[in-house]
mmCIF file of C-alpha atoms in Angstrom:
data_model
loop_
_atom_site.group_PDB
_atom_site.id
_atom_site.type_symbol
_atom_site.label_atom_id
_atom_site.label_comp_id
_atom_site.label_asym_id
_atom_site.label_seq_id
_atom_site.Cartn_x
_atom_site.Cartn_y
_atom_site.Cartn_z
ATOM 1 C CA MET A 136 -14.641 -58.320 40.518
ATOM 2 C CA ASN A 137 -13.314 -61.319 42.486
ATOM 3 C CA ARG A 138 -9.742 -62.475 41.985
ATOM 4 C CA LYS A 139 -9.405 -65.660 39.941
ATOM 5 C CA VAL A 140 -7.296 -68.587 41.181
ATOM 6 C CA LEU A 141 -6.407 -71.650 39.108
ATOM 7 C CA ILE A 142 -5.591 -74.799 41.100
ATOM 8 C CA ILE A 143 -3.706 -77.539 39.237
ATOM 9 C CA GLU A 144 -3.527 -80.602 41.513
ATOM 10 C CA ASP A 145 -4.029 -84.326 40.893
ATOM 11 C CA ASN A 146 -4.987 -85.100 44.499
ATOM 12 C CA ASP A 147 -8.778 -84.715 44.667
ATOM 13 C CA ASP A 148 -8.919 -83.936 48.389
ATOM 14 C CA ILE A 149 -6.274 -81.219 48.246
ATOM 15 C CA ARG A 150 -7.660 -79.681 45.051
ATOM 16 C CA GLU A 151 -11.271 -79.592 46.233
ATOM 17 C CA GLY A 152 -10.395 -78.539 49.777
ATOM 18 C CA THR A 153 -8.213 -75.676 48.556
ATOM 19 C CA ALA A 154 -10.913 -74.496 46.145
ATOM 20 C CA GLU A 155 -13.558 -74.584 48.894
ATOM 21 C CA VAL A 156 -11.442 -72.520 51.297
ATOM 22 C CA LEU A 157 -10.614 -69.923 48.639
ATOM 23 C CA GLU A 158 -14.251 -69.604 47.543
ATOM 24 C CA LEU A 159 -15.288 -68.977 51.147
ATOM 25 C CA ALA A 160 -12.694 -66.178 51.211
ATOM 26 C CA GLY A 161 -14.263 -64.587 48.124
ATOM 27 C CA TYR A 162 -12.001 -65.886 45.357
ATOM 28 C CA GLU A 163 -13.275 -67.290 42.077
ATOM 29 C CA THR A 164 -11.621 -70.677 41.518
ATOM 30 C CA PHE A 165 -10.942 -72.996 38.587
ATOM 31 C CA SER A 166 -9.519 -76.502 38.975
ATOM 32 C CA ALA A 167 -7.565 -78.924 36.814
ATOM 33 C CA LYS A 168 -6.645 -82.569 37.647
ATOM 34 C CA HIS A 169 -3.396 -82.614 35.681
ATOM 35 C CA GLY A 170 -0.896 -80.322 33.996
ATOM 36 C CA LYS A 171 -2.150 -80.478 30.440
ATOM 37 C CA ALA A 172 -5.664 -79.470 31.471
ATOM 38 C CA GLY A 173 -4.181 -76.777 33.691
ATOM 39 C CA VAL A 174 -2.302 -75.149 30.800
ATOM 40 C CA GLU A 175 -5.497 -75.128 28.710
ATOM 41 C CA MET A 176 -7.521 -73.580 31.549
ATOM 42 C CA ALA A 177 -4.866 -70.924 32.219
ATOM 43 C CA SER A 178 -5.013 -69.816 28.583
ATOM 44 C CA LEU A 179 -8.822 -69.874 28.583
ATOM 45 C CA HIS A 180 -9.520 -68.072 31.890
ATOM 46 C CA VAL A 181 -6.258 -66.081 32.416
ATOM 47 C CA PRO A 182 -6.388 -66.295 36.236
ATOM 48 C CA ASP A 183 -4.833 -63.782 38.602
ATOM 49 C CA ILE A 184 -2.696 -66.482 40.229
ATOM 50 C CA ILE A 185 -1.909 -70.176 39.711
ATOM 51 C CA LEU A 186 -1.344 -72.858 42.364
ATOM 52 C CA CYS A 187 0.310 -75.920 40.819
ATOM 53 C CA ASP A 188 1.464 -79.311 42.112
ATOM 54 C CA ILE A 189 4.849 -80.562 40.936
ATOM 55 C CA MET A 190 4.320 -84.325 40.549
ATOM 56 C CA MET A 191 1.318 -84.959 38.236
ATOM 57 C CA PRO A 192 0.407 -87.328 35.388
ATOM 58 C CA GLU A 193 0.643 -86.311 31.696
ATOM 59 C CA LEU A 194 2.493 -83.044 32.411
ATOM 60 C CA ASP A 195 4.298 -82.207 35.658
ATOM 61 C CA GLY A 196 4.493 -78.788 37.306
ATOM 62 C CA TYR A 197 7.789 -77.893 35.646
ATOM 63 C CA GLY A 198 6.258 -78.546 32.238
ATOM 64 C CA VAL A 199 3.244 -76.421 33.136
ATOM 65 C CA LEU A 200 5.450 -73.492 34.174
ATOM 66 C CA TYR A 201 7.577 -73.828 31.037
ATOM 67 C CA LEU A 202 4.551 -73.743 28.708
ATOM 68 C CA LEU A 203 2.924 -70.852 30.565
ATOM 69 C CA ASN A 204 6.125 -68.805 30.379
ATOM 70 C CA LYS A 205 6.243 -69.289 26.602
ATOM 71 C CA ASN A 206 2.730 -67.866 26.173
ATOM 72 C CA PRO A 207 2.652 -64.020 26.412
ATOM 73 C CA LYS A 208 -0.939 -64.276 27.605
ATOM 74 C CA THR A 209 0.032 -66.241 30.734
ATOM 75 C CA ALA A 210 3.731 -65.516 31.247
ATOM 76 C CA SER A 211 3.204 -62.765 33.837
ATOM 77 C CA ILE A 212 0.684 -64.649 36.019
ATOM 78 C CA PRO A 213 2.075 -65.212 39.555
ATOM 79 C CA PHE A 214 2.874 -68.918 39.957
ATOM 80 C CA ILE A 215 3.040 -70.832 43.254
ATOM 81 C CA PHE A 216 4.223 -74.450 43.391
ATOM 82 C CA ILE A 217 2.537 -76.910 45.752
ATOM 83 C CA THR A 218 5.096 -79.461 46.889
ATOM 84 C CA ALA A 219 5.425 -82.384 49.302
ATOM 85 C CA LYS A 220 8.166 -82.165 51.928
ATOM 86 C CA THR A 221 10.140 -84.857 50.114
ATOM 87 C CA GLU A 222 10.205 -82.674 46.995
ATOM 88 C CA ARG A 223 11.569 -79.514 48.612
ATOM 89 C CA ALA A 224 15.049 -80.186 47.252
ATOM 90 C CA ASP A 225 13.559 -79.829 43.765
ATOM 91 C CA MET A 226 12.207 -76.339 44.481
ATOM 92 C CA ARG A 227 15.491 -74.709 43.412
ATOM 93 C CA LYS A 228 14.766 -75.882 39.893
ATOM 94 C CA GLY A 229 11.270 -74.408 40.042
ATOM 95 C CA MET A 230 12.443 -71.029 41.328
ATOM 96 C CA GLU A 231 15.154 -70.858 38.660
ATOM 97 C CA MET A 232 12.451 -71.482 36.026
ATOM 98 C CA GLY A 233 10.499 -68.476 37.272
ATOM 99 C CA ALA A 234 8.151 -69.713 40.010
ATOM 100 C CA ASP A 235 7.228 -66.957 42.473
ATOM 101 C CA ASP A 236 6.748 -68.995 45.638
ATOM 102 C CA TYR A 237 5.893 -72.454 46.955
ATOM 103 C CA LEU A 238 3.659 -74.069 49.571
ATOM 104 C CA THR A 239 4.680 -77.274 51.336
ATOM 105 C CA LYS A 240 1.981 -79.923 51.892
ATOM 106 C CA PRO A 241 0.225 -80.123 54.212
ATOM 107 C CA PHE A 242 -0.421 -76.365 54.479
ATOM 108 C CA ASP A 243 -3.090 -74.632 56.538
ATOM 109 C CA ASP A 244 -5.537 -71.913 55.475
ATOM 110 C CA ILE A 245 -3.437 -69.041 56.865
ATOM 111 C CA GLU A 246 -0.330 -70.169 54.961
ATOM 112 C CA LEU A 247 -2.414 -70.372 51.787
ATOM 113 C CA PHE A 248 -3.919 -66.891 52.184
ATOM 114 C CA LYS A 249 -0.567 -65.310 53.104
ATOM 115 C CA ALA A 250 1.165 -66.815 50.078
ATOM 116 C CA ILE A 251 -1.537 -65.615 47.688
ATOM 117 C CA GLU A 252 -1.897 -62.119 49.155
ATOM 118 C CA SER A 253 1.878 -61.692 49.203
ATOM 119 C CA ARG A 254 2.062 -62.367 45.471
ATOM 120 C CA PHE A 255 -0.812 -59.956 44.767
ATOM 121 C CA LYS A 256 0.889 -57.181 46.753
ATOM 122 C CA LYS A 257 4.180 -57.639 44.913
ATOM 123 C CA LYS A 258 2.440 -57.667 41.550
ATOM 124 C CA THR A 259 0.534 -54.464 42.383
ATOM 125 C CA SER A 260 3.723 -52.790 43.598
ATOM 126 C CA ALA A 261 5.593 -53.812 40.443
ATOM 127 C CA ALA A 262 2.765 -52.535 38.255
ATOM 128 C CA GLY A 263 2.806 -49.143 39.989
ATOM 129 C CA PHE A 264 6.593 -49.034 39.726
ATOM 130 C CA GLY A 265 6.503 -49.482 35.977
ATOM 131 C CA ALA A 266 3.339 -47.549 35.221
ATOM 132 C CA SER A 267 4.767 -44.347 36.664
ATOM 133 C CA THR A 268 7.236 -44.120 33.773
ATOM 134 C CA GLY A 269 4.627 -42.670 31.435
ATOM 135 C CA ASN A 270 3.111 -40.337 34.005
ATOM 136 C CA LEU A 271 6.104 -38.591 35.548
ATOM 137 C CA ASP A 272 4.636 -35.081 35.615
ATOM 138 C CA ALA A 273 1.556 -36.246 37.520
ATOM 139 C CA VAL A 274 3.659 -38.200 40.026
ATOM 140 C CA LEU A 275 6.014 -35.261 40.626
ATOM 141 C CA GLU A 276 3.058 -32.910 41.066
ATOM 142 C CA GLU A 277 1.645 -35.343 43.620
ATOM 143 C CA LEU A 278 5.013 -35.333 45.398
ATOM 144 C CA GLN A 279 5.070 -31.530 45.472
ATOM 145 C CA GLN A 280 1.648 -31.520 47.128
ATOM 146 C CA LYS A 281 3.195 -33.395 50.053
ATOM 147 C CA GLY A 282 5.243 -30.295 50.868
ATOM 148 C CA LYS A 283 4.677 -26.893 52.386
ATOM 149 C CA THR A 284 5.089 -23.684 50.348
ATOM 150 C CA LYS A 285 7.242 -20.895 51.812
ATOM 151 C CA GLN A 286 7.926 -17.349 50.632
ATOM 152 C CA ILE A 287 11.647 -16.614 51.052
ATOM 153 C CA GLU A 288 13.127 -13.176 50.473
ATOM 154 C CA ARG A 289 16.227 -12.558 48.341
ATOM 155 C CA LYS A 290 19.662 -13.287 49.777
ATOM 156 C CA GLN A 291 18.238 -15.582 52.467
ATOM 157 C CA ILE A 292 19.948 -18.837 53.433
ATOM 158 C CA ILE A 293 17.862 -21.991 52.911
ATOM 159 C CA TYR A 294 20.278 -24.514 54.385
ATOM 160 C CA VAL A 295 23.919 -24.503 55.502
ATOM 161 C CA GLU A 296 26.787 -26.850 54.729
ATOM 162 C CA GLY A 297 26.998 -29.505 57.455
ATOM 163 C CA ASP A 298 23.261 -29.468 58.268
ATOM 164 C CA GLU A 299 21.363 -32.772 58.236
ATOM 165 C CA PRO A 300 18.985 -32.826 55.231
ATOM 166 C CA VAL A 301 15.295 -32.952 56.114
ATOM 167 C CA TYR A 302 13.638 -31.611 52.947
ATOM 168 C CA LEU A 303 13.662 -31.885 49.181
ATOM 169 C CA TYR A 304 13.166 -28.394 47.719
ATOM 170 C CA TYR A 305 11.186 -27.354 44.632
ATOM 171 C CA ILE A 306 11.143 -23.814 43.186
ATOM 172 C CA ASN A 307 7.663 -22.653 42.232
ATOM 173 C CA LYS A 308 9.065 -19.241 41.384
ATOM 174 C CA GLY A 309 12.457 -17.737 42.000
ATOM 175 C CA GLN A 310 16.201 -18.259 41.748
ATOM 176 C CA VAL A 311 18.511 -20.225 44.059
ATOM 177 C CA LYS A 312 22.252 -20.813 44.178
ATOM 178 C CA THR A 313 24.236 -23.514 45.974
ATOM 179 C CA TYR A 314 27.737 -22.602 47.128
ATOM 180 C CA LYS A 315 30.684 -23.360 49.393
ATOM 181 C CA ARG A 316 32.146 -20.707 51.686
ATOM 182 C CA PHE A 317 35.789 -21.028 52.674
ATOM 183 C CA LYS A 318 37.455 -20.024 55.938
ATOM 184 C CA ASP A 319 39.008 -16.934 54.367
ATOM 185 C CA GLY A 320 35.535 -15.679 53.390
ATOM 186 C CA ARG A 321 35.755 -16.586 49.698
ATOM 187 C CA GLU A 322 32.679 -18.111 48.119
ATOM 188 C CA LEU A 323 32.404 -20.547 45.194
ATOM 189 C CA SER A 324 28.969 -21.142 43.652
ATOM 190 C CA SER A 325 28.404 -24.665 42.340
ATOM 191 C CA SER A 326 24.893 -24.607 40.806
ATOM 192 C CA LEU A 327 22.027 -22.309 39.865
ATOM 193 C CA TYR A 328 18.345 -23.301 40.021
ATOM 194 C CA ASN A 329 15.305 -21.677 38.456
ATOM 195 C CA ASP A 330 11.494 -22.038 38.315
ATOM 196 C CA GLY A 331 10.349 -25.667 38.136
ATOM 197 C CA GLU A 332 13.571 -27.213 39.439
ATOM 198 C CA PHE A 333 14.364 -29.417 42.445
ATOM 199 C CA PHE A 334 17.436 -28.956 44.626
ATOM 200 C CA GLY A 335 18.867 -30.393 47.833
ATOM 201 C CA TYR A 336 18.444 -33.997 46.666
ATOM 202 C CA GLU A 337 22.145 -34.979 46.571
ATOM 203 C CA SER A 338 22.467 -35.183 50.351
ATOM 204 C CA LEU A 339 19.071 -36.866 50.722
ATOM 205 C CA CYS A 340 20.123 -39.591 48.274
ATOM 206 C CA SER A 341 23.526 -40.114 49.906
ATOM 207 C CA ALA A 342 22.147 -39.861 53.480
ATOM 208 C CA GLU A 343 24.934 -37.417 54.360
ATOM 209 C CA PRO A 344 24.983 -33.832 55.683
ATOM 210 C CA TYR A 345 24.825 -31.028 53.112
ATOM 211 C CA SER A 346 28.183 -30.586 51.367
ATOM 212 C CA GLU A 347 27.295 -27.005 50.399
ATOM 213 C CA SER A 348 24.926 -24.199 51.348
ATOM 214 C CA ALA A 349 21.899 -22.830 49.469
ATOM 215 C CA ALA A 350 20.447 -19.325 49.308
ATOM 216 C CA THR A 351 17.942 -17.350 47.257
ATOM 217 C CA LEU A 352 19.143 -14.865 44.659
ATOM 218 C CA ILE A 353 15.749 -13.113 44.402
ATOM 219 C CA ASP A 354 12.434 -13.283 46.271
ATOM 220 C CA SER A 355 11.343 -16.904 45.811
ATOM 221 C CA GLU A 356 8.445 -19.264 46.417
ATOM 222 C CA ILE A 357 9.796 -22.669 47.446
ATOM 223 C CA ILE A 358 8.113 -25.948 48.402
ATOM 224 C CA GLN A 359 9.684 -27.942 51.239
ATOM 225 C CA ILE A 360 8.949 -31.659 50.736
ATOM 226 C CA PRO A 361 9.645 -33.898 53.773
ATOM 227 C CA LYS A 362 12.505 -36.350 53.359
ATOM 228 C CA SER A 363 10.267 -39.340 54.207
ATOM 229 C CA ASP A 364 7.842 -38.530 51.356
ATOM 230 C CA PHE A 365 10.675 -38.040 48.878
ATOM 231 C CA MET A 366 12.321 -41.361 49.805
ATOM 232 C CA GLN A 367 8.978 -43.174 49.545
ATOM 233 C CA TYR A 368 8.396 -41.862 46.009
ATOM 234 C CA LEU A 369 12.016 -42.506 45.063
ATOM 235 C CA LEU A 370 11.716 -46.169 46.038
ATOM 236 C CA SER A 371 8.216 -46.842 44.711
ATOM 237 C CA HIS A 372 8.194 -44.996 41.354
ATOM 238 C CA GLN A 373 10.619 -45.995 38.632
ATOM 239 C CA ALA A 374 10.207 -42.735 36.737
ATOM 240 C CA VAL A 375 10.990 -40.676 39.848
ATOM 241 C CA SER A 376 14.131 -42.752 40.463
ATOM 242 C CA LYS A 377 15.253 -42.240 36.872
ATOM 243 C CA LYS A 378 14.504 -38.502 37.078
ATOM 244 C CA PHE A 379 16.772 -37.989 40.088
ATOM 245 C CA ILE A 380 19.474 -40.332 38.799
ATOM 246 C CA ASP A 381 19.588 -38.155 35.681
ATOM 247 C CA LEU A 382 19.737 -34.999 37.815
ATOM 248 C CA LEU A 383 22.555 -36.422 39.941
ATOM 249 C CA SER A 384 24.481 -37.467 36.838
ATOM 250 C CA GLY A 385 24.062 -34.003 35.357
ATOM 251 C CA ASN A 386 25.313 -32.372 38.559
ATOM 252 C CA VAL A 387 28.399 -34.582 38.643
ATOM 253 C CA ARG A 388 29.133 -33.715 35.019
ATOM 254 C CA ASP A 389 28.611 -29.966 35.553
ATOM 255 C CA LYS A 390 30.762 -29.847 38.692
ATOM 256 C CA GLY A 391 33.494 -31.793 36.944
ATOM 257 C CA GLN A 392 33.429 -29.270 34.122
ATOM 258 C CA GLN A 393 33.546 -26.421 36.641
ATOM 259 C CA MET A 394 36.654 -27.906 38.296
ATOM 260 C CA LEU A 395 38.368 -28.206 34.903
ATOM 261 C CA GLN A 396 37.610 -24.568 34.130
ATOM 262 C CA LEU A 397 38.967 -23.435 37.499
ATOM 263 C CA ALA A 398 42.133 -25.441 36.888
ATOM 264 C CA TYR A 399 42.815 -24.649 33.239
ATOM 265 C CA SER A 400 40.776 -21.657 32.019
ATOM 266 C CA SER A 401 41.822 -18.033 32.303
ATOM 267 C CA VAL A 402 39.770 -15.613 34.396
ATOM 268 C CA ARG A 403 38.603 -13.976 31.162
ATOM 269 C CA LYS A 404 37.259 -17.281 29.849
ATOM 270 C CA ARG A 405 35.678 -18.170 33.193
ATOM 271 C CA VAL A 406 33.811 -14.839 33.371
ATOM 272 C CA ALA A 407 32.482 -15.438 29.859
ATOM 273 C CA GLU A 408 31.370 -18.968 30.823
ATOM 274 C CA ALA A 409 29.707 -17.679 34.007
ATOM 275 C CA LEU A 410 27.741 -15.094 32.012
ATOM 276 C CA LEU A 411 26.621 -17.841 29.625
ATOM 277 C CA GLN A 412 25.631 -20.064 32.552
ATOM 278 C CA VAL A 413 23.473 -17.314 34.071
ATOM 279 C CA ALA A 414 22.015 -16.536 30.645
ATOM 280 C CA THR A 415 21.044 -20.191 30.165
ATOM 281 C CA LYS A 416 19.301 -20.294 33.536
ATOM 282 C CA PHE A 417 17.859 -16.827 34.043
ATOM 283 C CA GLY A 418 18.294 -14.855 30.824
ATOM 284 C CA LEU A 419 15.644 -12.960 28.902
ATOM 285 C CA ASN A 420 16.493 -14.058 25.372
ATOM 286 C CA GLU A 421 16.407 -11.557 22.543
ATOM 287 C CA SER A 422 17.562 -13.532 19.478
ATOM 288 C CA ASP A 423 21.368 -13.750 19.866
ATOM 289 C CA GLY A 424 21.309 -11.277 22.745
ATOM 290 C CA CYS A 425 20.199 -11.746 26.323
ATOM 291 C CA THR A 426 19.514 -9.687 29.447
ATOM 292 C CA ILE A 427 20.530 -11.040 32.857
ATOM 293 C CA LYS A 428 20.408 -9.673 36.391
ATOM 294 C CA ILE A 429 23.056 -10.861 38.823
ATOM 295 C CA SER A 430 25.136 -9.053 41.439
ATOM 296 C CA ARG A 431 28.870 -8.619 40.994
ATOM 297 C CA ASP A 432 29.499 -10.723 44.120
ATOM 298 C CA ASP A 433 27.314 -13.581 42.921
ATOM 299 C CA LEU A 434 28.989 -13.526 39.520
ATOM 300 C CA ALA A 435 32.400 -13.574 41.229
ATOM 301 C CA ALA A 436 31.339 -16.625 43.255
ATOM 302 C CA LEU A 437 30.483 -18.436 40.015
ATOM 303 C CA VAL A 438 33.842 -17.532 38.518
ATOM 304 C CA GLY A 439 35.818 -18.333 41.666
ATOM 305 C CA THR A 440 37.636 -15.001 41.832
ATOM 306 C CA ALA A 441 37.428 -11.591 43.503
ATOM 307 C CA SER A 442 34.559 -9.238 42.641
ATOM 308 C CA GLU A 443 37.070 -6.549 41.634
ATOM 309 C CA THR A 444 38.524 -8.892 39.030
ATOM 310 C CA VAL A 445 35.036 -9.576 37.645
ATOM 311 C CA SER A 446 34.423 -5.816 37.394
ATOM 312 C CA ARG A 447 37.590 -5.391 35.325
ATOM 313 C CA MET A 448 36.576 -8.252 33.000
ATOM 314 C CA LEU A 449 33.094 -6.807 32.539
ATOM 315 C CA ALA A 450 34.627 -3.442 31.678
ATOM 316 C CA ASP A 451 36.807 -5.173 29.067
ATOM 317 C CA PHE A 452 33.806 -7.005 27.610
ATOM 318 C CA LYS A 453 31.925 -3.717 27.408
ATOM 319 C CA GLU A 454 34.779 -2.097 25.476
ATOM 320 C CA GLU A 455 34.809 -5.088 23.109
ATOM 321 C CA LYS A 456 31.041 -4.637 22.623
ATOM 322 C CA LEU A 457 30.296 -8.125 23.952
ATOM 323 C CA ILE A 458 28.046 -6.702 26.677
ATOM 324 C CA ASP A 459 26.392 -3.487 27.802
ATOM 325 C CA LYS A 460 25.281 -2.496 31.289
ATOM 326 C CA SER A 461 22.074 -0.823 32.343
ATOM 327 C CA GLY A 462 21.727 -0.358 36.094
ATOM 328 C CA ASN A 463 22.029 -3.799 37.701
ATOM 329 C CA ALA A 464 21.287 -5.564 34.408
ATOM 330 C CA ILE A 465 23.881 -6.961 32.020
ATOM 331 C CA ASN A 466 22.894 -6.983 28.367
ATOM 332 C CA ILE A 467 24.773 -9.669 26.476
ATOM 333 C CA LEU A 468 24.964 -8.335 22.938
ATOM 334 C CA SER A 469 25.983 -11.621 21.329
ATOM 335 C CA LEU A 470 25.854 -15.003 23.017
ATOM 336 C CA GLU A 471 27.779 -16.508 20.111
ATOM 337 C CA LYS A 472 30.683 -14.058 20.449
ATOM 338 C CA LEU A 473 30.754 -14.640 24.201
ATOM 339 C CA ARG A 474 31.053 -18.385 23.629
ATOM 340 C CA ASN A 475 34.025 -17.759 21.365
ATOM 341 C CA VAL A 476 35.972 -15.668 23.879
ATOM 342 C CA LYS A 477 39.579 -16.859 23.837
ATOM 343 C CA GLN A 478 41.715 -17.735 26.809
#
């Protein structure tokens, strides 16, 4: 269906000439000789765009724009003022009232087409930006399809602190940790990621090298999404932007909480919190109990202490019947009791 253009112009030559040019280009046109008739035609035909002169009898262009903005049916229609050179100083008023653009008389065909097509492109872009809000899952699935799936074995490094980010990562299946390694060999884990989660986006969003490293905890299937595709979706889909803003906010909150625990909580409390963190991410829930699988070294990196210290704490928890151990699995006997572990 052809795009509809309403031309509101009291000069017969300009109005008819503009309509003729637009019809030759495939547009459907409607014309009005003055503002009052233009408002009536806009409500009747609901055009895709309106071209409107400023100085007209009965109702000037400002009045037309004001009345159209008050009507929900016409308020969102792109509006371009047509103005004489002597009236350009008045355009500030028009733009403040909500006009989208203006054409200065005399204008040629190319200027006319560019102005109209520019408004259509911006309207389409804005519509896609807002429409994505209700369809986030579909948009994110589309983004994932831009990437390449890789099988990565357990304990393999995905990226290293200081590297330039080139991918957004998505876990189809598996477990991943992010961590910092210090010069003395100590390791501090910052976050855990599970099936269906993205990671590596902090550095992409800040355009800075990775501030930490990432590695798999178990055999994992991970999608590598090119940075350019991620940034395109981030900028063109409102829901995607909101999704990653929420993720970034959550990471800041979690890391702040981790720093407070390192500063003020006892090792005993930190081990309990680390077990709960792993249980939340990777646990096999059994009512109030839970089974988790994590190595002593990885658990120590979450706690920020030596693995020998973690072993002693786990032995204490076993004696207190908070946990049980079976091979490389830790059976949390009561999540509630673990939450209530004192300092």
